[in-house]
C-alpha cells in the first residue's frame, strides 16, 4: 500500500537551507516587469546577496536597489532612507515600477512603508513635475524575512502588483493571465509557445524570460540606465482584469490569481506546474475552459512526441528506479508526478516549505506511486543527505546546492530548478509543457546511461 | 579640479566627492571621500557587514561550523559563495573528515516571527548544541549576528560563553549585524577584533621554529595561498598561522608565537596585525604578491628578515626564467590595452603596476566598494596621471565609465560582469577569479591568460550584424589565418574599438 510519510525537520537549526527568505521572491517578481526595479528596504546585503545569486544562476545582470539601512535607521527608523531612495531611483533610472520590498530590519523597526511612499510620491511630483512622477508606479510589498520563505515573497509581490496596478475592467481583451511562479526563462518561453499554438495571447505576471536571458546587442540595448529587453508592461498588468481567466502555474503563488477573481470576477485556476503529461494536460484543459478554443493538433503532436519518448525510454531504463527529489515545492511536486508517470519511484521528496497544499499534492503522488513516498517538509539539505546515507536512491533530481553531497554519496544528480550554477544553459532549457518534459526525460535518461550503463556499455546496444 | 561629478550623478551631487582624477599637479592631500554611508537607491554594489565577516574572514577556516543567527535567508546566502578551498590537514596531524567542509555546510537558527517577538537566545543556544552534535569533529563553533539579531538585541556573547564551557570547545560570537557600518568592511573589522580578543594567545603551537610567520589577509581564493606556501617552504619560512585561507581554528589561537606577520589583504586584515604587534611586539610587513616584480621584491624583503635572501633569489631566478617567455607573449598581445580595476581593495594598488610593467596595459580607472583613506592614499600614489579613482561606484556610473574611459577590459566581481558584457566590454572576475590562482609568478600568468582570452575572444568582433562586408577577401584571409594558427585563441585581428 502506497502512502505519503510526512516528516518534519527534527532539529531547531537549519543546515544548508532549501529556501531563502521572502524578499528574494519579491525581487524575482518585480524583475519581470518592463523597466521594473526592486528597491529593497533593508541592509545592503539584502540586495547584494540576491543580485549575486541571480547573476550566478542566469549569467545576466540583475539590477536591484537598496535603501542601505544602517545603525541610525535602527534607532530612528528608515523613513529618510526609503523616501530618498525612492527619489534617487526615480530621477536617475526613470523606472516604470518601483517595487518597495520590506525585509526583517524594516519590519522589525516598524516602518510604515505605505505612508512613507505617499510622502515620497509628493516629493517626486515636486522634483519631476506631476506628469513625469505619475508615470512611476510605486508598490509596497511586505515581505518580512522571518515569516515563511521566498515562495511566499513571490506570491505577496504578485498580489501587491496586481492589486496596485490593475485598473477597473474595461473592454474584454480575449487574453489569459499566466502567473508562472519562480521558473526559468526557458519555461516561460515554452508556456508562451503553447499559448501561441492555442491561438491565445497571454499576460504573463510577471515575465522574467527576456530580462533574465537578454541578447548581447550593444546597439539595441537600452543604456544609461541599462534595462534588459522585455518584461511585462505596466499596461499589461493594468489590463489583467479584462482577461478571460488567470492560470497560476504554481499552487504556492495563487493569491494574485485569487484576488483578480474576487475583485474583478476573472476566473482563477491555481496549479499545478505543467511538468509531465497529466499536469500539462491539466494546463491545456484550463486554457480550453477559459478560451473555449480547441486544442490544436500541433499541440497534441507535441504531446505525442513526449508519449513517444516515454514509451521508448521509460520502461527499459527508468522503470522502478528510486529517485530523491528536492528543491522548490512547485517544481519538486511537478517532477514527483512526472517520475511516477515514468514508472520511477519518488522515494523521497524534500522541500523547505510546510504548505498544506504541498502535502496534499504529495498524497496524490503517493497514490500514483507503487511504493511509499517519504515527504520531508520544512526540511533542509543536510536532513536529505542523512536520509540518503541510510536509504540510498539511484538518482537525485534537484538544484546545484545538492551537488557536494550527491558526489559524496555517489548518487548522480539531474540538475533542475533554482539555483543551477555548475552547469551551463539550464535556465534556457524548459522543463514545463510537453517539450520541457521531453527535455527532462532526456536529461534523466542520459544521466542513468552514464551512471548505470556505461560500465556495461554493450547493454546500450539495441 | 581633482574631483569629478559624473553626468549620471547630476541628481546626487554628493557623489562628486567620491571621485578623484589623478592629477600630478594637484598638491593637495585630496582623495575620494570614502567609508561613509551609501546614498539610498543609487544602485550601489556594496554588501553588508555579515558578508564581510563570514563571507571574507571566517568562512575560510576549515574545521569550524558556522551558525548564523538569522531568518533563513542570511544562512542560505552565507554558504558556498566564496571559492576558498582547504586541505584536510590539521596542525596536530589529524584530518578534517569531510572534504572542503568549510564550503559544504552552513547552519542557521531559522528565526521566525515568535523569536522576533520573544527573543532568539533559546533558539541560538539549541542550535549551537545541535551544531556540536551534528559535526562532533569540529574544533570550534562560530556564530553570527544578523540584522534581526542586532535589532531584537540578543546577547550572543553570553550564549557563546556559556556554551563554550558546556561543550568544551571555543564558541565565538561575531557581532556584525548586516546594517552595521557603511560597508562589508565593518564586518572585516569586527572579525579581526573578535578573533584577536577571543582567541589569539589562548593556545600554544605544537612546535615552533625561528622562521615562523603569520600570513595575514590571504584567503586562498582558487588556491592563491598554496602558491605562496610553496615559495615560503622552498625559502625555508614556516607558515605558523594563516589568516584565514586554508586555516585551522587553532592556528588563530597561536598567532602570538610567530616571529613576523605579513599582511597581504591590507584592507580586511591589517587590524589584527596591528593588534598582535601592539600586544605581543611581533612586527609586520605589508606585502604584495600580485605580479612577478612585486612578488620577487616582497619575497626578498621577507626572506631578508630571516637572513634567507639567497634562497629567495634562487627561487625567483628560476620562476622568472620559467614564466618570462609566456609573459612576453601576453605582453605583445595586450600592449596598450586599457583596463578598469574594480576590486575589493588592495588589488587596486596591487594590480595597475604589474599590468603596466609585465603586460603593457594602461589602467584608466580604479574603484572599490569599501576602501578607507589609507588605501586610497596608496592607490593615488601608484596610479598614473589621469586615472580616475572612484569610491563605491554605482551601476549608472559603471555605464558612464565604460562610455567615457572605454576600457578594453574590466576586472571586477560577478554583479558587474554581465552588465559589462551587455555593453560590449569583456570582464574578468578578480574577486573570485575565473581560472585562478592569480597569485605569485605562475598565478600572474593565469590572470594574463584570462585577460587575453577575454579580450581576444572572437565574440567581441561579432557583436553586431553587418549588412555588407567591405572587403570580403580580407575577411576570408583573416578567417583562414585563424584556422591555420596553431594556437586557437591567437588573434589575427585587433579589437575594432578605438583607444580612448
Short mmCIF file of N, CA, C and O in Angstrom, two decimals, chain B residues 222-302:
data_model
loop_
_atom_site.label_atom_id
_atom_site.label_comp_id
_atom_site.label_asym_id
_atom_site.label_seq_id
_atom_site.Cartn_x
_atom_site.Cartn_y
_atom_site.Cartn_z
N UNK B 222 40.84 30.35 -4.93
CA UNK B 222 41.30 29.48 -6.03
C UNK B 222 42.70 28.91 -5.79
O UNK B 222 43.38 28.53 -6.74
N UNK B 223 43.11 28.87 -4.55
CA UNK B 223 44.42 28.26 -4.24
C UNK B 223 45.58 29.24 -4.22
O UNK B 223 46.74 28.81 -4.26
N UNK B 224 45.31 30.55 -4.15
CA UNK B 224 46.38 31.55 -4.06
C UNK B 224 47.41 31.23 -2.98
O UNK B 224 48.61 31.30 -3.18
N UNK B 225 46.87 30.88 -1.81
CA UNK B 225 47.74 30.65 -0.65
C UNK B 225 48.72 29.50 -0.92
O UNK B 225 49.87 29.54 -0.50
N UNK B 226 48.22 28.48 -1.61
CA UNK B 226 49.07 27.31 -1.84
C UNK B 226 50.25 27.66 -2.75
O UNK B 226 51.31 27.05 -2.66
N UNK B 227 50.04 28.63 -3.63
CA UNK B 227 51.14 29.10 -4.46
C UNK B 227 52.21 29.74 -3.56
O UNK B 227 53.39 29.42 -3.65
N UNK B 228 51.74 30.60 -2.67
CA UNK B 228 52.68 31.28 -1.77
C UNK B 228 53.37 30.30 -0.82
O UNK B 228 54.56 30.41 -0.55
N UNK B 229 52.58 29.36 -0.34
CA UNK B 229 53.12 28.40 0.63
C UNK B 229 54.31 27.64 0.03
O UNK B 229 55.33 27.43 0.69
N UNK B 230 54.13 27.28 -1.24
CA UNK B 230 55.19 26.58 -1.95
C UNK B 230 56.47 27.43 -1.94
O UNK B 230 57.56 26.93 -1.68
N UNK B 231 56.34 28.72 -2.22
CA UNK B 231 57.51 29.60 -2.22
C UNK B 231 58.15 29.66 -0.83
O UNK B 231 59.36 29.55 -0.67
N UNK B 232 57.29 29.86 0.17
CA UNK B 232 57.83 30.01 1.54
C UNK B 232 58.51 28.71 2.00
O UNK B 232 59.55 28.75 2.63
N UNK B 233 57.90 27.59 1.66
CA UNK B 233 58.51 26.30 2.01
C UNK B 233 59.91 26.22 1.43
O UNK B 233 60.86 25.83 2.11
N UNK B 234 60.02 26.60 0.17
CA UNK B 234 61.30 26.49 -0.51
C UNK B 234 62.35 27.44 0.09
O UNK B 234 63.51 27.08 0.24
N UNK B 235 61.89 28.63 0.45
CA UNK B 235 62.81 29.60 1.03
C UNK B 235 63.22 29.18 2.45
O UNK B 235 64.31 29.50 2.92
N UNK B 236 62.34 28.42 3.09
CA UNK B 236 62.65 27.98 4.45
C UNK B 236 61.86 28.73 5.51
O UNK B 236 62.23 28.75 6.68
N UNK B 237 60.78 29.37 5.07
CA UNK B 237 59.94 30.12 6.02
C UNK B 237 58.70 29.28 6.33
O UNK B 237 58.11 28.68 5.43
N UNK B 238 58.36 29.25 7.60
CA UNK B 238 57.27 28.37 8.04
C UNK B 238 55.98 29.17 8.30
O UNK B 238 56.00 30.14 9.06
N UNK B 239 54.87 28.76 7.68
CA UNK B 239 53.59 29.42 7.94
C UNK B 239 53.02 28.84 9.23
O UNK B 239 52.35 27.83 9.23
N UNK B 240 53.33 29.51 10.33
CA UNK B 240 52.84 29.02 11.63
C UNK B 240 51.33 29.19 11.71
O UNK B 240 50.62 28.33 12.21
N UNK B 241 50.86 30.37 11.23
CA UNK B 241 49.43 30.65 11.23
C UNK B 241 49.04 31.31 9.93
O UNK B 241 49.78 32.17 9.44
N UNK B 242 47.89 30.90 9.41
CA UNK B 242 47.33 31.60 8.26
C UNK B 242 46.06 32.31 8.72
O UNK B 242 45.37 31.85 9.61
N UNK B 243 45.80 33.42 8.10
CA UNK B 243 44.61 34.19 8.49
C UNK B 243 43.94 34.65 7.20
O UNK B 243 44.35 35.64 6.65
N UNK B 244 43.02 33.90 6.69
CA UNK B 244 42.47 32.67 7.20
C UNK B 244 42.35 31.62 6.10
O UNK B 244 41.61 30.66 6.26
N UNK B 245 43.05 31.81 4.99
CA UNK B 245 42.95 30.81 3.94
C UNK B 245 43.49 29.47 4.38
O UNK B 245 44.58 29.40 4.95
N UNK B 246 42.76 28.40 4.13
CA UNK B 246 43.18 27.05 4.49
C UNK B 246 43.67 26.98 5.94
O UNK B 246 44.67 26.35 6.25
N UNK B 247 42.95 27.65 6.80
CA UNK B 247 43.39 27.83 8.18
C UNK B 247 42.59 26.95 9.13
O UNK B 247 41.42 26.69 8.90
N UNK B 248 43.27 26.47 10.17
CA UNK B 248 42.52 25.76 11.21
C UNK B 248 42.29 26.74 12.37
O UNK B 248 43.04 27.71 12.53
N UNK B 249 41.27 26.43 13.14
CA UNK B 249 40.91 27.30 14.27
C UNK B 249 42.09 27.53 15.20
O UNK B 249 42.37 28.67 15.61
N UNK B 250 42.83 26.47 15.51
CA UNK B 250 43.92 26.59 16.49
C UNK B 250 45.02 27.54 16.01
O UNK B 250 45.67 28.19 16.82
N UNK B 251 45.24 27.58 14.70
CA UNK B 251 46.29 28.47 14.19
C UNK B 251 46.06 29.92 14.61
O UNK B 251 47.01 30.67 14.83
N UNK B 252 44.78 30.30 14.66
CA UNK B 252 44.47 31.68 15.06
C UNK B 252 44.86 31.88 16.53
O UNK B 252 45.38 32.92 16.92
N UNK B 253 44.63 30.82 17.32
CA UNK B 253 44.89 30.92 18.76
C UNK B 253 46.38 31.10 19.08
O UNK B 253 46.73 31.61 20.13
N UNK B 254 47.26 30.63 18.18
CA UNK B 254 48.70 30.79 18.49
C UNK B 254 49.42 31.76 17.56
O UNK B 254 50.63 31.70 17.38
N UNK B 255 48.68 32.73 17.05
CA UNK B 255 49.32 33.72 16.18
C UNK B 255 50.38 34.53 16.93
O UNK B 255 51.30 35.09 16.33
N UNK B 256 50.26 34.59 18.26
CA UNK B 256 51.21 35.38 19.07
C UNK B 256 52.60 34.77 19.12
O UNK B 256 53.52 35.38 19.65
N UNK B 257 52.77 33.55 18.60
CA UNK B 257 54.07 32.91 18.66
C UNK B 257 54.92 33.08 17.39
O UNK B 257 56.03 32.56 17.33
N UNK B 258 54.40 33.78 16.40
CA UNK B 258 55.18 33.97 15.17
C UNK B 258 56.29 34.99 15.39
O UNK B 258 56.27 35.74 16.37
N UNK B 259 57.27 34.98 14.48
CA UNK B 259 58.35 35.96 14.58
C UNK B 259 58.04 37.22 13.77
O UNK B 259 58.63 38.27 13.97
N UNK B 260 57.17 37.04 12.79
CA UNK B 260 56.86 38.15 11.87
C UNK B 260 55.47 37.90 11.29
O UNK B 260 55.08 36.76 11.07
N UNK B 261 54.74 39.00 11.08
CA UNK B 261 53.47 38.87 10.38
C UNK B 261 53.58 39.52 9.00
O UNK B 261 54.23 40.56 8.86
N UNK B 262 52.96 38.89 8.01
CA UNK B 262 52.85 39.50 6.69
C UNK B 262 51.39 39.83 6.46
O UNK B 262 50.53 39.00 6.75
N UNK B 263 51.12 41.02 5.96
CA UNK B 263 49.71 41.36 5.69
C UNK B 263 49.52 41.47 4.19
O UNK B 263 50.08 42.34 3.53
N UNK B 264 48.75 40.57 3.65
CA UNK B 264 48.52 40.52 2.22
C UNK B 264 47.32 41.42 1.86
O UNK B 264 47.48 42.42 1.19
N UNK B 265 46.11 41.08 2.33
CA UNK B 265 44.97 41.98 2.08
C UNK B 265 44.99 43.04 3.17
O UNK B 265 44.59 42.81 4.30
N UNK B 266 45.48 44.21 2.78
CA UNK B 266 45.70 45.25 3.79
C UNK B 266 44.43 46.02 4.14
O UNK B 266 44.43 46.85 5.03
N UNK B 267 43.35 45.75 3.41
CA UNK B 267 42.08 46.35 3.80
C UNK B 267 41.42 45.52 4.90
O UNK B 267 41.00 46.04 5.91
N UNK B 268 41.33 44.23 4.68
CA UNK B 268 40.49 43.41 5.56
C UNK B 268 41.21 42.93 6.81
O UNK B 268 40.55 42.51 7.74
N UNK B 269 42.54 43.00 6.83
CA UNK B 269 43.21 42.28 7.91
C UNK B 269 44.39 42.98 8.58
O UNK B 269 45.05 42.38 9.42
N UNK B 270 44.66 44.24 8.22
CA UNK B 270 45.76 44.92 8.91
C UNK B 270 45.44 45.06 10.39
O UNK B 270 46.34 45.08 11.24
N UNK B 271 44.15 45.13 10.69
CA UNK B 271 43.73 45.33 12.09
C UNK B 271 44.40 44.32 13.03
O UNK B 271 44.96 44.67 14.06
N UNK B 272 44.33 43.04 12.65
CA UNK B 272 44.82 42.03 13.59
C UNK B 272 46.34 42.07 13.68
O UNK B 272 46.92 41.85 14.74
N UNK B 273 47.01 42.42 12.55
CA UNK B 273 48.47 42.55 12.59
C UNK B 273 48.88 43.66 13.54
O UNK B 273 49.83 43.52 14.33
N UNK B 274 48.14 44.76 13.50
CA UNK B 274 48.39 45.88 14.41
C UNK B 274 48.23 45.45 15.86
O UNK B 274 49.07 45.75 16.72
N UNK B 275 47.14 44.75 16.12
CA UNK B 275 46.84 44.34 17.50
C UNK B 275 47.90 43.38 18.01
O UNK B 275 48.33 43.47 19.17
N UNK B 276 48.34 42.47 17.14
CA UNK B 276 49.36 41.50 17.56
C UNK B 276 50.69 42.21 17.82
O UNK B 276 51.40 41.90 18.79
N UNK B 277 50.99 43.17 16.98
CA UNK B 277 52.23 43.93 17.19
C UNK B 277 52.18 44.69 18.51
O UNK B 277 53.11 44.68 19.31
N UNK B 278 51.04 45.32 18.73
CA UNK B 278 50.88 46.13 19.92
C UNK B 278 50.98 45.30 21.20
O UNK B 278 51.67 45.65 22.14
N UNK B 279 50.30 44.16 21.21
CA UNK B 279 50.25 43.39 22.45
C UNK B 279 51.45 42.46 22.61
O UNK B 279 51.95 42.27 23.71
N UNK B 280 51.90 41.87 21.49
CA UNK B 280 52.96 40.85 21.61
C UNK B 280 54.29 41.28 21.00
O UNK B 280 55.25 40.51 20.99
N UNK B 281 54.32 42.50 20.44
CA UNK B 281 55.57 43.02 19.90
C UNK B 281 56.06 42.32 18.64
O UNK B 281 57.25 42.35 18.33
N UNK B 282 55.13 41.67 17.93
CA UNK B 282 55.55 40.99 16.70
C UNK B 282 55.38 41.95 15.52
O UNK B 282 54.27 42.42 15.27
N UNK B 283 56.49 42.27 14.84
CA UNK B 283 56.37 43.25 13.75
C UNK B 283 55.62 42.67 12.55
O UNK B 283 55.48 41.46 12.43
N UNK B 284 55.13 43.58 11.73
CA UNK B 284 54.51 43.07 10.50
C UNK B 284 54.97 43.87 9.29
O UNK B 284 55.42 45.01 9.40
N UNK B 285 54.90 43.21 8.13
CA UNK B 285 55.26 43.84 6.86
C UNK B 285 54.04 43.75 5.95
O UNK B 285 53.38 42.71 5.89
N UNK B 286 53.74 44.84 5.26
CA UNK B 286 52.67 44.80 4.25
C UNK B 286 53.26 44.28 2.96
O UNK B 286 54.30 44.77 2.51
N UNK B 287 52.63 43.29 2.40
CA UNK B 287 53.22 42.63 1.22
C UNK B 287 52.25 42.59 0.04
O UNK B 287 51.03 42.58 0.22
N UNK B 288 52.82 42.57 -1.17
CA UNK B 288 52.04 42.38 -2.41
C UNK B 288 52.65 41.17 -3.11
O UNK B 288 53.86 41.10 -3.25
N UNK B 289 51.81 40.28 -3.57
CA UNK B 289 52.35 39.16 -4.35
C UNK B 289 51.69 39.04 -5.72
O UNK B 289 51.80 38.03 -6.39
N UNK B 290 50.93 40.07 -6.13
CA UNK B 290 50.35 40.06 -7.46
C UNK B 290 51.39 40.60 -8.44
O UNK B 290 51.91 41.71 -8.26
N UNK B 291 51.69 39.85 -9.45
CA UNK B 291 52.65 40.31 -10.45
C UNK B 291 54.05 39.89 -10.08
O UNK B 291 54.44 39.96 -8.90
N UNK B 292 54.83 39.45 -11.06
CA UNK B 292 56.17 38.91 -10.79
C UNK B 292 57.10 39.88 -10.07
O UNK B 292 57.83 39.48 -9.17
N UNK B 293 57.05 41.17 -10.45
CA UNK B 293 58.00 42.11 -9.86
C UNK B 293 57.73 42.30 -8.36
O UNK B 293 58.64 42.17 -7.53
N UNK B 294 56.47 42.57 -8.04
CA UNK B 294 56.13 42.73 -6.62
C UNK B 294 56.41 41.44 -5.86
O UNK B 294 56.87 41.45 -4.72
N UNK B 295 56.05 40.35 -6.50
CA UNK B 295 56.21 39.06 -5.82
C UNK B 295 57.69 38.86 -5.48
O UNK B 295 58.02 38.50 -4.34
N UNK B 296 58.56 39.13 -6.46
CA UNK B 296 60.00 38.97 -6.24
C UNK B 296 60.48 39.91 -5.13
O UNK B 296 61.15 39.48 -4.18
N UNK B 297 60.13 41.19 -5.26
CA UNK B 297 60.58 42.17 -4.27
C UNK B 297 60.15 41.79 -2.86
O UNK B 297 60.93 41.88 -1.90
N UNK B 298 58.91 41.37 -2.74
CA UNK B 298 58.38 41.08 -1.41
C UNK B 298 58.94 39.78 -0.84
O UNK B 298 59.15 39.69 0.37
N UNK B 299 59.17 38.81 -1.71
CA UNK B 299 59.80 37.58 -1.21
C UNK B 299 61.19 37.88 -0.66
O UNK B 299 61.59 37.37 0.39
N UNK B 300 61.91 38.74 -1.38
CA UNK B 300 63.25 39.13 -0.92
C UNK B 300 63.17 39.83 0.44
O UNK B 300 63.91 39.52 1.38
N UNK B 301 62.25 40.77 0.53
CA UNK B 301 62.10 41.52 1.79
C UNK B 301 61.84 40.58 2.97
O UNK B 301 62.46 40.70 4.03
N UNK B 302 60.91 39.65 2.74
CA UNK B 302 60.56 38.73 3.82
C UNK B 302 61.75 37.82 4.14
O UNK B 302 62.10 37.61 5.30
#
